[in-house]
Tab-separated table of C-alpha atoms in Angstrom:
chain	number	residue	atom	x	y	z
A	1	UNK	CA	-11.241	-6.416	-17.740
A	2	UNK	CA	-13.213	-8.906	-15.749
A	3	UNK	CA	-15.066	-7.785	-12.683
A	4	UNK	CA	-14.379	-9.132	-9.230
A	5	UNK	CA	-17.816	-10.688	-8.954
A	6	UNK	CA	-17.789	-12.500	-12.301
A	7	UNK	CA	-15.387	-15.132	-11.044
A	8	UNK	CA	-15.024	-16.500	-7.538
A	9	UNK	CA	-11.503	-17.785	-8.064
A	10	UNK	CA	-8.214	-16.032	-8.473
A	11	UNK	CA	-6.779	-15.710	-11.982
A	12	UNK	CA	-3.559	-17.423	-13.013
A	13	UNK	CA	-0.658	-16.387	-15.147
A	14	UNK	CA	-0.722	-13.078	-16.939
A	15	UNK	CA	-4.523	-12.965	-16.522
A	16	UNK	CA	-3.721	-11.428	-13.127
A	17	UNK	CA	-2.680	-8.265	-14.952
A	18	UNK	CA	-5.985	-8.068	-16.837
A	19	UNK	CA	-8.533	-8.711	-14.076
A	20	UNK	CA	-9.901	-6.254	-11.611
A	21	UNK	CA	-9.030	-5.959	-8.659
A	22	UNK	CA	-5.808	-7.914	-9.224
A	23	UNK	CA	-4.473	-5.294	-11.604
A	24	UNK	CA	-4.357	-2.982	-8.553
A	25	UNK	CA	-1.215	-4.831	-7.438
A	26	UNK	CA	0.752	-2.667	-9.875
A	27	UNK	CA	-0.218	0.772	-8.453
A	28	UNK	CA	0.014	-0.617	-4.907
A	29	UNK	CA	3.610	-1.653	-5.559
A	30	UNK	CA	4.457	1.637	-7.306
A	31	UNK	CA	2.906	3.934	-4.670
A	32	UNK	CA	4.287	1.818	-1.828
A	33	UNK	CA	7.759	1.910	-3.353
A	34	UNK	CA	7.556	5.687	-3.671
A	35	UNK	CA	6.544	6.031	-0.007
A	36	UNK	CA	9.444	3.764	0.929
A	37	UNK	CA	11.939	5.820	-1.097
A	38	UNK	CA	10.656	9.200	0.104
A	39	UNK	CA	10.594	8.265	3.779
A	40	UNK	CA	14.030	6.641	3.534
A	41	UNK	CA	15.514	9.738	1.894
A	42	UNK	CA	14.142	12.274	4.363
A	43	UNK	CA	15.522	13.235	7.737
A	44	UNK	CA	13.924	11.425	10.651
A	45	UNK	CA	12.645	13.912	13.245
A	46	UNK	CA	10.553	11.228	14.967
A	47	UNK	CA	12.112	7.759	14.637
A	48	UNK	CA	9.144	5.896	16.111
A	49	UNK	CA	6.557	7.414	13.782
A	50	UNK	CA	8.637	7.252	10.643
A	51	UNK	CA	9.866	3.815	11.631
A	52	UNK	CA	6.265	2.597	11.525
A	53	UNK	CA	5.713	4.252	8.148
A	54	UNK	CA	8.890	2.631	6.849
A	55	UNK	CA	7.877	-0.783	8.222
A	56	UNK	CA	4.432	-0.546	6.631
A	57	UNK	CA	5.755	0.553	3.248
A	58	UNK	CA	8.380	-2.198	3.113
A	59	UNK	CA	6.034	-4.882	4.493
A	60	UNK	CA	3.222	-4.051	2.064
A	61	UNK	CA	5.632	-3.712	-0.860
A	62	UNK	CA	7.024	-7.197	-0.184
A	63	UNK	CA	3.546	-8.636	0.504
A	64	UNK	CA	2.052	-7.264	-2.724
A	65	UNK	CA	5.039	-8.280	-4.820
A	66	UNK	CA	5.015	-11.788	-3.356
A	67	UNK	CA	1.264	-12.249	-3.881
A	68	UNK	CA	1.509	-10.964	-7.443
A	69	UNK	CA	4.340	-13.370	-8.235
A	70	UNK	CA	2.505	-16.296	-6.616
A	71	UNK	CA	-0.670	-15.528	-8.584
A	72	UNK	CA	1.244	-15.192	-11.845
A	73	UNK	CA	2.975	-18.526	-11.184
A	74	UNK	CA	-0.405	-20.119	-10.452
A	75	UNK	CA	0.631	-21.491	-7.061
A	76	UNK	CA	-2.886	-21.098	-5.651
A	77	UNK	CA	-4.290	-23.850	-7.879
A	78	UNK	CA	-7.892	-22.641	-7.666
A	79	UNK	CA	-8.146	-23.196	-3.920
A	80	UNK	CA	-10.778	-21.200	-2.036
A	81	UNK	CA	-8.322	-20.733	0.820
A	82	UNK	CA	-6.295	-18.384	-1.391
A	83	UNK	CA	-9.345	-16.147	-1.880
A	84	UNK	CA	-9.591	-15.888	1.913
A	85	UNK	CA	-5.849	-15.242	2.168
A	86	UNK	CA	-6.190	-12.474	-0.426
A	87	UNK	CA	-8.911	-10.793	1.649
A	88	UNK	CA	-6.864	-11.028	4.840
A	89	UNK	CA	-3.756	-9.612	3.145
A	90	UNK	CA	-5.665	-6.719	1.567
A	91	UNK	CA	-7.464	-5.865	4.836
A	92	UNK	CA	-4.204	-5.906	6.774
A	93	UNK	CA	-2.424	-3.768	4.191
A	94	UNK	CA	-5.307	-1.265	4.041
A	95	UNK	CA	-5.363	-0.840	7.829
A	96	UNK	CA	-1.584	-0.616	8.075
A	97	UNK	CA	-1.354	1.940	5.271
A	98	UNK	CA	-4.174	4.051	6.703
A	99	UNK	CA	-2.358	4.248	10.035
A	100	UNK	CA	0.961	4.988	8.319
A	101	UNK	CA	-0.547	7.694	6.085
A	102	UNK	CA	-2.200	9.424	9.042
A	103	UNK	CA	1.012	9.294	11.089
A	104	UNK	CA	3.089	10.639	8.201
A	105	UNK	CA	0.547	13.423	7.633
A	106	UNK	CA	0.613	14.323	11.328
A	107	UNK	CA	4.407	14.344	11.392
A	108	UNK	CA	4.566	16.491	8.259
A	109	UNK	CA	1.975	18.922	9.609
A	110	UNK	CA	3.769	19.117	12.956
A	111	UNK	CA	7.133	19.868	11.305
A	112	UNK	CA	5.812	22.440	8.810
A	113	UNK	CA	7.849	25.277	10.315
A	114	UNK	CA	11.529	25.291	9.490
A	115	UNK	CA	14.360	27.551	10.452
A	116	UNK	CA	16.295	27.640	7.182
A	117	UNK	CA	15.357	27.322	3.516
A	118	UNK	CA	17.264	24.056	3.076
A	119	UNK	CA	14.653	22.307	5.245
A	120	UNK	CA	11.982	23.135	2.663
A	121	UNK	CA	13.233	20.258	0.488
A	122	UNK	CA	12.733	17.776	3.348
A	123	UNK	CA	9.261	19.176	3.987
A	124	UNK	CA	8.348	18.724	0.316
A	125	UNK	CA	9.604	15.115	0.392
A	126	UNK	CA	7.394	14.451	3.405
A	127	UNK	CA	4.384	16.008	1.651
A	128	UNK	CA	5.005	13.747	-1.346
A	129	UNK	CA	5.274	10.741	0.992
A	130	UNK	CA	1.909	11.670	2.536
A	131	UNK	CA	0.251	11.953	-0.875
A	132	UNK	CA	1.607	8.608	-2.066
A	133	UNK	CA	0.740	6.948	1.258
A	134	UNK	CA	-2.873	8.035	0.906
A	135	UNK	CA	-2.924	6.898	-2.738
A	136	UNK	CA	-1.557	3.500	-1.672
A	137	UNK	CA	-4.218	3.369	1.055
A	138	UNK	CA	-6.912	4.075	-1.521
A	139	UNK	CA	-5.617	1.310	-3.809
A	140	UNK	CA	-5.543	-1.194	-0.945
A	141	UNK	CA	-9.060	-0.227	0.200
A	142	UNK	CA	-10.482	-0.631	-3.323
A	143	UNK	CA	-8.649	-3.952	-3.671
A	144	UNK	CA	-9.967	-5.043	-0.263
A	145	UNK	CA	-13.585	-4.252	-1.118
A	146	UNK	CA	-13.381	-6.103	-4.431
A	147	UNK	CA	-11.605	-9.032	-2.775
A	148	UNK	CA	-14.376	-9.176	-0.175
A	149	UNK	CA	-16.958	-9.320	-2.972
A	150	UNK	CA	-15.000	-12.126	-4.630
A	151	UNK	CA	-14.738	-13.956	-1.292
A	152	UNK	CA	-18.463	-13.575	-0.666
A	153	UNK	CA	-19.315	-15.041	-4.066
A	154	UNK	CA	-16.970	-18.014	-3.628
């Protein structure tokens, strides 16, 4: 795999899937999709908090999928503006996911007591959503740092 600092431009075509940090689009989409599914399938004790988590997971899922498709299609054409756009998108996604992961963790911690055993399943879904939200945050932060290095060298 190529490093982020070896080339100042974004790759095109299937080279996106072989260069670092662009290969991180795949785990970002997978972990974000899992957060989306887990939050959507659980009961909503706090609509405002889980609404934000749901918004972030859907927004970042669509953003990452769109960017990946655009890079594979080669729409960016070697423009330096796309490197800047990549940095802005990754920074936004990292901040959004950090806030969503912390809110989901708080909500899960706050609702850790349950009155009947059937609520244990919902609690476990929320724990899984927290884990995947923090994994997605980690992927976006790593992608952001590498995108910043690429931007700096361009």
